[in-house]
């Protein structure tokens, strides 16, 4: 936390009493349990000397479909909320910073998100009237399989759990079969042989016991599970300026902690799944870690250029091509063609 003292003052005035209602991310994930929820229920009150307080509930425990979050924020039904971009299927514009294979490691992800943040802010304001307050990331989404594999070329004909359209397009490009499966049903799907492999987080997969029903895990990040935290524009502007300044400063601190945790848990998740030294917060498994092979490295650019990017542009159009070419595209030296 960035550290306002109890009884905090902003611009020379004591913060006015303010109560907020927050809808957070997935309930069972560390980001929510260890960071989001304590931040809003405890740290905001402590940092403001009790002047600003908040309640928070996870969207998936509130009867809210993730696909509806942006619309509900726009309507003001939800005033502050976390939106998982993989579930924002009607708004592919927001997916540019977390398309599959675009960020195979954490450093690449930081650059992609930084490059696309201005586009995301503009889009949210123009389309939904929202104020972008933070961008979060879950740990790396990697591939778990119950049968051995050495790289992407070994996945042909396998049924692979995916969580969104772009992941499904990648799986199809690899000659495999995508099976869209909710996170809570991943382990049962493996156990019932509904799927052979699953794409999910290194640590979240460990937390649900995926390391007990699969044998091999790829070290390459397919995607990351980027999410945004935004406010309804009217609700945000209705807050006193001192409260807005206080929240912006504190949320920036939360965002930094989320990113640090995502990087740390990406590595620890792989360590825990393999039962290697350094597993502190997970459960040790006995999985085989599959490194990124030279063959896979050579295929990444081709897959992005021939499958991932065309699929996204087909849903998104020339406006997205322009946004890509002015942000993420130059990082990869992969331009997006305009129709």
Coordinates of C-alpha atoms in Angstrom, one line a residue:
X1 CA 0.0 0.0 0.0
X2 CA 1.2 3.5 -0.8
X3 CA 0.7 4.6 2.8
X4 CA -1.8 7.3 3.7
X5 CA -1.6 7.8 7.5
X6 CA -4.7 7.2 9.7
X7 CA -6.9 10.3 9.6
X8 CA -5.6 10.9 6.1
X9 CA -6.0 14.3 4.6
X10 CA -6.1 15.2 0.9
X11 CA -5.5 18.7 -0.5
X12 CA -5.5 20.0 3.0
X13 CA -8.9 18.7 3.9
X14 CA -9.9 15.6 5.8
X15 CA -11.4 12.9 3.6
X16 CA -15.2 13.0 3.7
X17 CA -16.9 9.8 4.9
X18 CA -17.5 7.6 1.9
X19 CA -18.9 4.1 1.5
X20 CA -18.2 2.0 -1.6
X21 CA -19.6 -1.2 -3.0
X22 CA -17.1 -3.3 -5.0
X23 CA -17.6 -6.4 -7.2
X24 CA -14.3 -8.3 -7.4
X25 CA -12.8 -11.1 -9.5
X26 CA -13.0 -14.9 -9.1
X27 CA -13.7 -15.9 -5.5
X28 CA -11.4 -18.9 -5.3
X29 CA -8.3 -17.3 -6.6
X30 CA -5.4 -15.8 -4.6
X31 CA -5.8 -12.4 -6.3
X32 CA -9.2 -12.0 -4.7
X33 CA -8.6 -13.8 -1.4
X34 CA -5.2 -12.4 -0.5
X35 CA -5.2 -9.0 -2.3
X36 CA -8.5 -7.6 -3.6
X37 CA -10.8 -8.5 -0.6
X38 CA -8.4 -7.5 2.2
X39 CA -7.5 -4.3 0.3
X40 CA -11.2 -3.1 0.2
X41 CA -12.4 -4.5 3.5
X42 CA -9.4 -3.5 5.7
X43 CA -6.7 -1.5 4.1
X44 CA -8.8 1.3 2.6
X45 CA -10.4 1.9 6.0
X46 CA -7.1 1.8 7.8
X47 CA -5.4 4.1 5.2
X48 CA -8.2 6.7 5.4
X49 CA -8.5 6.6 9.2
X50 CA -11.9 5.0 8.8
X51 CA -13.2 7.8 6.5
X52 CA -13.5 5.6 3.4
X53 CA -14.9 2.1 3.8
X54 CA -15.9 -0.6 1.3
X55 CA -17.7 -3.9 0.9
X56 CA -16.7 -6.4 -1.7
X57 CA -18.1 -9.6 -3.2
X58 CA -16.7 -11.8 -6.0
X59 CA -18.8 -11.6 -9.2
X60 CA -19.1 -15.4 -9.4
X61 CA -20.6 -15.5 -5.9
X62 CA -23.0 -12.7 -6.6
X63 CA -25.1 -14.2 -9.3
X64 CA -23.4 -12.2 -11.9
X65 CA -22.1 -13.6 -15.2
X66 CA -18.6 -12.3 -16.1
X67 CA -19.9 -11.6 -19.6
X68 CA -22.3 -9.0 -18.1
X69 CA -19.9 -7.0 -16.0
X70 CA -19.1 -4.2 -18.5
X71 CA -22.8 -3.7 -19.3
X72 CA -23.7 -3.6 -15.6
X73 CA -20.9 -1.1 -14.9
X74 CA -22.2 1.0 -17.8
X75 CA -25.7 1.0 -16.4
X76 CA -24.5 1.8 -12.9
X77 CA -25.9 -1.4 -11.4
X78 CA -22.3 -2.0 -10.4
X79 CA -20.4 1.1 -9.6
X80 CA -16.9 -0.4 -9.2
X81 CA -15.9 -3.8 -10.6
X82 CA -13.3 -6.2 -11.8
X83 CA -13.8 -7.5 -15.4
X84 CA -12.0 -10.6 -16.7
X85 CA -11.2 -9.8 -20.3
X86 CA -11.4 -13.4 -21.4
X87 CA -15.1 -13.2 -20.5
X88 CA -15.7 -9.9 -22.3
X89 CA -16.5 -11.7 -25.5
X90 CA -18.6 -8.9 -27.0
X91 CA -15.6 -6.5 -26.7
X92 CA -12.6 -8.1 -28.5
X93 CA -11.0 -4.7 -28.5
X94 CA -9.9 -5.3 -24.9
X95 CA -8.2 -8.6 -25.7
X96 CA -5.2 -7.2 -27.6
X97 CA -2.9 -7.1 -24.5
X98 CA -3.6 -10.8 -23.7
X99 CA -4.0 -12.6 -26.9
X100 CA -2.5 -16.2 -26.8
X101 CA 1.3 -16.4 -27.3
X102 CA 1.7 -12.6 -27.5
X103 CA 3.4 -12.6 -24.1
X104 CA 5.1 -16.0 -23.5
X105 CA 6.9 -14.5 -20.4
X106 CA 6.2 -11.9 -17.7
X107 CA 8.5 -9.2 -19.1
X108 CA 6.6 -9.4 -22.5
X109 CA 3.3 -9.1 -20.7
X110 CA 4.3 -6.0 -18.9
X111 CA 5.4 -4.3 -22.1
X112 CA 2.2 -5.4 -23.9
X113 CA -0.1 -4.1 -21.2
X114 CA 1.8 -0.8 -20.9
X115 CA 1.6 -0.3 -24.7
X116 CA -2.1 -1.0 -24.9
X117 CA -3.3 0.8 -21.7
X118 CA -4.1 4.1 -23.4
X119 CA -6.2 2.2 -26.0
X120 CA -8.1 0.3 -23.2
X121 CA -8.7 3.6 -21.3
X122 CA -10.1 5.3 -24.4
X123 CA -12.2 2.4 -25.4
X124 CA -13.8 2.0 -21.9
X125 CA -14.6 5.7 -21.8
X126 CA -16.1 5.9 -25.3
X127 CA -18.0 2.6 -25.4
X128 CA -19.1 2.3 -21.8
X129 CA -18.5 5.6 -20.0
X130 CA -16.1 3.9 -17.6
X131 CA -13.0 5.1 -15.8
X132 CA -10.1 2.6 -16.0
X133 CA -8.5 2.5 -12.5
X134 CA -6.2 -0.6 -12.8
X135 CA -5.2 -3.5 -14.9
X136 CA -4.5 -6.8 -13.1
X137 CA -3.0 -10.1 -14.2
X138 CA -3.3 -13.6 -12.9
X139 CA -0.3 -15.9 -13.0
X140 CA 0.6 -17.5 -16.4
X141 CA -2.0 -19.6 -18.1
X142 CA -0.1 -22.8 -19.1
X143 CA -0.9 -26.2 -20.6
X144 CA -1.5 -29.2 -18.3
X145 CA -1.8 -32.7 -19.9
X146 CA -2.5 -36.1 -18.5
X147 CA -0.3 -37.7 -21.1
X148 CA 3.4 -36.9 -22.0
X149 CA 4.2 -34.2 -24.6
X150 CA 7.4 -32.4 -25.6
X151 CA 6.0 -29.4 -27.3
X152 CA 3.1 -27.8 -29.3
X153 CA 3.5 -30.3 -32.2
X154 CA 2.5 -33.2 -29.9
X155 CA -1.0 -31.8 -29.2
X156 CA -2.7 -32.8 -32.5
X157 CA -6.1 -34.4 -31.9
X158 CA -6.0 -33.9 -28.2
X159 CA -9.1 -32.3 -26.5
X160 CA -7.9 -29.2 -24.7
X161 CA -9.8 -27.1 -22.1
X162 CA -10.0 -23.5 -23.1
X163 CA -11.6 -20.5 -21.4
X164 CA -12.2 -18.2 -24.4
X165 CA -12.4 -17.7 -28.1
X166 CA -8.8 -16.8 -28.8
X167 CA -7.5 -19.8 -26.9
X168 CA -9.8 -22.0 -28.9
X169 CA -8.5 -20.5 -32.1
X170 CA -4.9 -21.3 -31.0
X171 CA -5.9 -24.9 -30.1
X172 CA -7.5 -25.4 -33.5
X173 CA -4.4 -24.0 -35.2
X174 CA -2.4 -26.7 -33.5
X175 CA -4.7 -29.4 -34.8
X176 CA -6.3 -30.1 -31.5
X177 CA -9.9 -29.8 -30.3
X178 CA -10.9 -26.9 -28.0
X179 CA -13.4 -27.7 -25.2
X180 CA -14.7 -24.6 -23.4
X181 CA -15.0 -25.5 -19.7
X182 CA -15.6 -23.4 -16.6
X183 CA -12.8 -23.2 -14.2
X184 CA -14.6 -25.1 -11.5
X185 CA -15.2 -28.1 -13.8
X186 CA -11.6 -28.5 -15.1
X187 CA -10.6 -31.3 -12.7
X188 CA -13.8 -33.3 -13.2
X189 CA -13.4 -32.9 -17.0
X190 CA -9.9 -34.4 -16.8
X191 CA -11.1 -37.2 -14.5
X192 CA -14.0 -38.1 -16.8
X193 CA -11.8 -38.0 -19.9
X194 CA -13.8 -35.2 -21.3
X195 CA -10.5 -33.4 -22.0
X196 CA -6.9 -34.6 -22.3
X197 CA -5.3 -31.3 -21.4
X198 CA -6.3 -28.0 -19.8
X199 CA -5.1 -24.4 -20.1
X200 CA -5.2 -22.6 -16.7
X201 CA -3.0 -20.8 -14.2
X202 CA 0.2 -22.3 -12.8
X203 CA -0.9 -21.7 -9.2
X204 CA -4.7 -21.8 -9.7
X205 CA -4.3 -25.2 -11.3
X206 CA -2.4 -26.4 -8.3
X207 CA -5.0 -25.0 -5.9
X208 CA -7.7 -27.1 -7.5
X209 CA -5.6 -30.3 -7.6
X210 CA -4.9 -30.3 -11.3
X211 CA -1.4 -31.5 -10.5
X212 CA -3.0 -34.7 -9.1
X213 CA -4.8 -35.7 -12.3
X214 CA -2.3 -34.6 -15.0
X215 CA 1.4 -35.5 -15.5
X216 CA 3.0 -32.8 -17.7
X217 CA 2.9 -29.0 -17.6
X218 CA 4.3 -26.6 -20.2
X219 CA 6.5 -23.8 -18.9
X220 CA 5.4 -21.3 -21.6
X221 CA 2.7 -18.8 -20.9
X222 CA -0.1 -19.2 -23.4
X223 CA -2.0 -16.2 -21.9
X224 CA -2.3 -14.6 -18.5
X225 CA -5.9 -13.9 -17.5
X226 CA -5.6 -10.1 -17.6
X227 CA -8.5 -8.2 -16.0
X228 CA -9.4 -4.6 -15.5
X229 CA -10.8 -2.7 -12.5
X230 CA -13.1 0.1 -13.6
X231 CA -15.7 2.5 -12.2
X232 CA -18.9 3.8 -13.6
X233 CA -18.1 7.2 -14.9
X234 CA -21.0 9.0 -13.2
X235 CA -20.3 7.3 -9.9
X236 CA -16.6 8.2 -10.1
X237 CA -17.2 11.8 -10.9
X238 CA -19.8 12.0 -8.0
X239 CA -17.0 11.3 -5.5
X240 CA -15.3 14.3 -3.9
X241 CA -12.0 15.1 -5.6
X242 CA -10.0 14.2 -2.5
X243 CA -11.6 10.8 -2.4
X244 CA -10.8 10.2 -6.0
X245 CA -7.2 11.2 -5.5
X246 CA -7.0 8.9 -2.4
X247 CA -8.4 6.0 -4.3
X248 CA -6.2 6.4 -7.3
X249 CA -3.1 6.4 -5.2
X250 CA -4.1 3.4 -3.1
X251 CA -5.4 1.4 -6.1
X252 CA -2.1 2.0 -7.9
X253 CA -0.4 0.4 -4.9
X254 CA -2.8 -2.6 -5.1
X255 CA -2.1 -2.9 -8.8
X256 CA 1.6 -3.1 -8.2
X257 CA 1.1 -5.8 -5.6
X258 CA -1.1 -7.8 -7.9
X259 CA 1.6 -7.8 -10.6
X260 CA 4.3 -8.8 -8.2
X261 CA 2.2 -11.6 -6.9
X262 CA 1.4 -12.8 -10.5
X263 CA 5.1 -13.0 -11.3
X264 CA 5.9 -14.7 -8.1
X265 CA 3.1 -17.2 -8.3
X266 CA 3.8 -18.1 -11.9
X267 CA 7.2 -19.5 -10.9
X268 CA 6.0 -20.9 -7.6
X269 CA 3.1 -22.7 -9.3
X270 CA 5.5 -24.5 -11.6
X271 CA 7.7 -25.4 -8.7
X272 CA 4.8 -26.7 -6.7
X273 CA 3.4 -28.8 -9.5
X274 CA 6.7 -30.5 -10.0
X275 CA 7.4 -30.9 -6.3
X276 CA 10.6 -28.9 -6.4
X277 CA 12.2 -26.9 -3.6
X278 CA 10.6 -23.5 -3.1
X279 CA 6.9 -24.5 -2.9
X280 CA 5.5 -22.5 0.0
X281 CA 1.9 -21.6 -0.8
X282 CA 0.9 -24.6 -2.9
X283 CA 0.7 -28.4 -2.7
X284 CA 3.7 -30.4 -4.0
X285 CA 3.1 -32.6 -7.0
X286 CA 5.2 -34.8 -9.1
X287 CA 4.6 -33.3 -12.6
X288 CA 7.1 -33.2 -15.4
X289 CA 7.9 -29.6 -16.5
X290 CA 8.1 -29.3 -20.3
X291 CA 10.5 -26.4 -21.3
X292 CA 9.9 -24.1 -24.2
X293 CA 11.6 -26.0 -27.1
X294 CA 13.4 -24.3 -30.0
X295 CA 10.7 -25.7 -32.3
X296 CA 8.0 -24.0 -30.2
X297 CA 9.9 -20.7 -30.1
X298 CA 10.2 -20.8 -33.9
X299 CA 6.4 -21.4 -34.2
X300 CA 5.2 -18.6 -32.0
X301 CA 5.5 -15.8 -34.5
X302 CA 3.9 -17.9 -37.3
X303 CA 1.0 -18.9 -35.0
X304 CA 0.4 -15.3 -34.0
X305 CA 0.5 -14.0 -37.6
X306 CA -1.5 -16.8 -39.2
X307 CA -4.0 -17.8 -36.6
X308 CA -4.2 -15.6 -33.5
X309 CA -4.1 -12.1 -35.1
X310 CA -6.4 -12.9 -38.1
X311 CA -9.0 -14.5 -35.8
X312 CA -9.0 -11.5 -33.5
X313 CA -9.2 -9.0 -36.4
X314 CA -12.1 -10.9 -37.9
X315 CA -14.1 -10.2 -34.7
X316 CA -12.7 -6.7 -34.3
X317 CA -12.1 -5.0 -37.6
X318 CA -9.9 -2.1 -38.8
X319 CA -10.2 -0.1 -35.6
X320 CA -8.5 -2.9 -33.8
X321 CA -5.9 -3.2 -36.6
X322 CA -5.0 0.5 -36.1
X323 CA -4.9 0.1 -32.3
X324 CA -2.6 -2.9 -32.6
X325 CA -0.3 -1.2 -35.0
X326 CA 0.0 1.7 -32.6
X327 CA 0.7 -0.4 -29.5
X328 CA 1.5 -4.1 -29.3
X329 CA 2.3 -4.8 -32.9
X330 CA 5.6 -2.8 -33.0
X331 CA 6.8 -4.8 -29.9
X332 CA 6.5 -8.0 -31.9
X333 CA 7.3 -6.6 -35.4
X334 CA 4.0 -8.2 -36.5
X335 CA 1.7 -5.6 -38.2
X336 CA -2.0 -6.1 -38.4
X337 CA -3.4 -5.8 -42.0
X338 CA -6.4 -3.6 -42.7
X339 CA -9.2 -4.8 -44.9

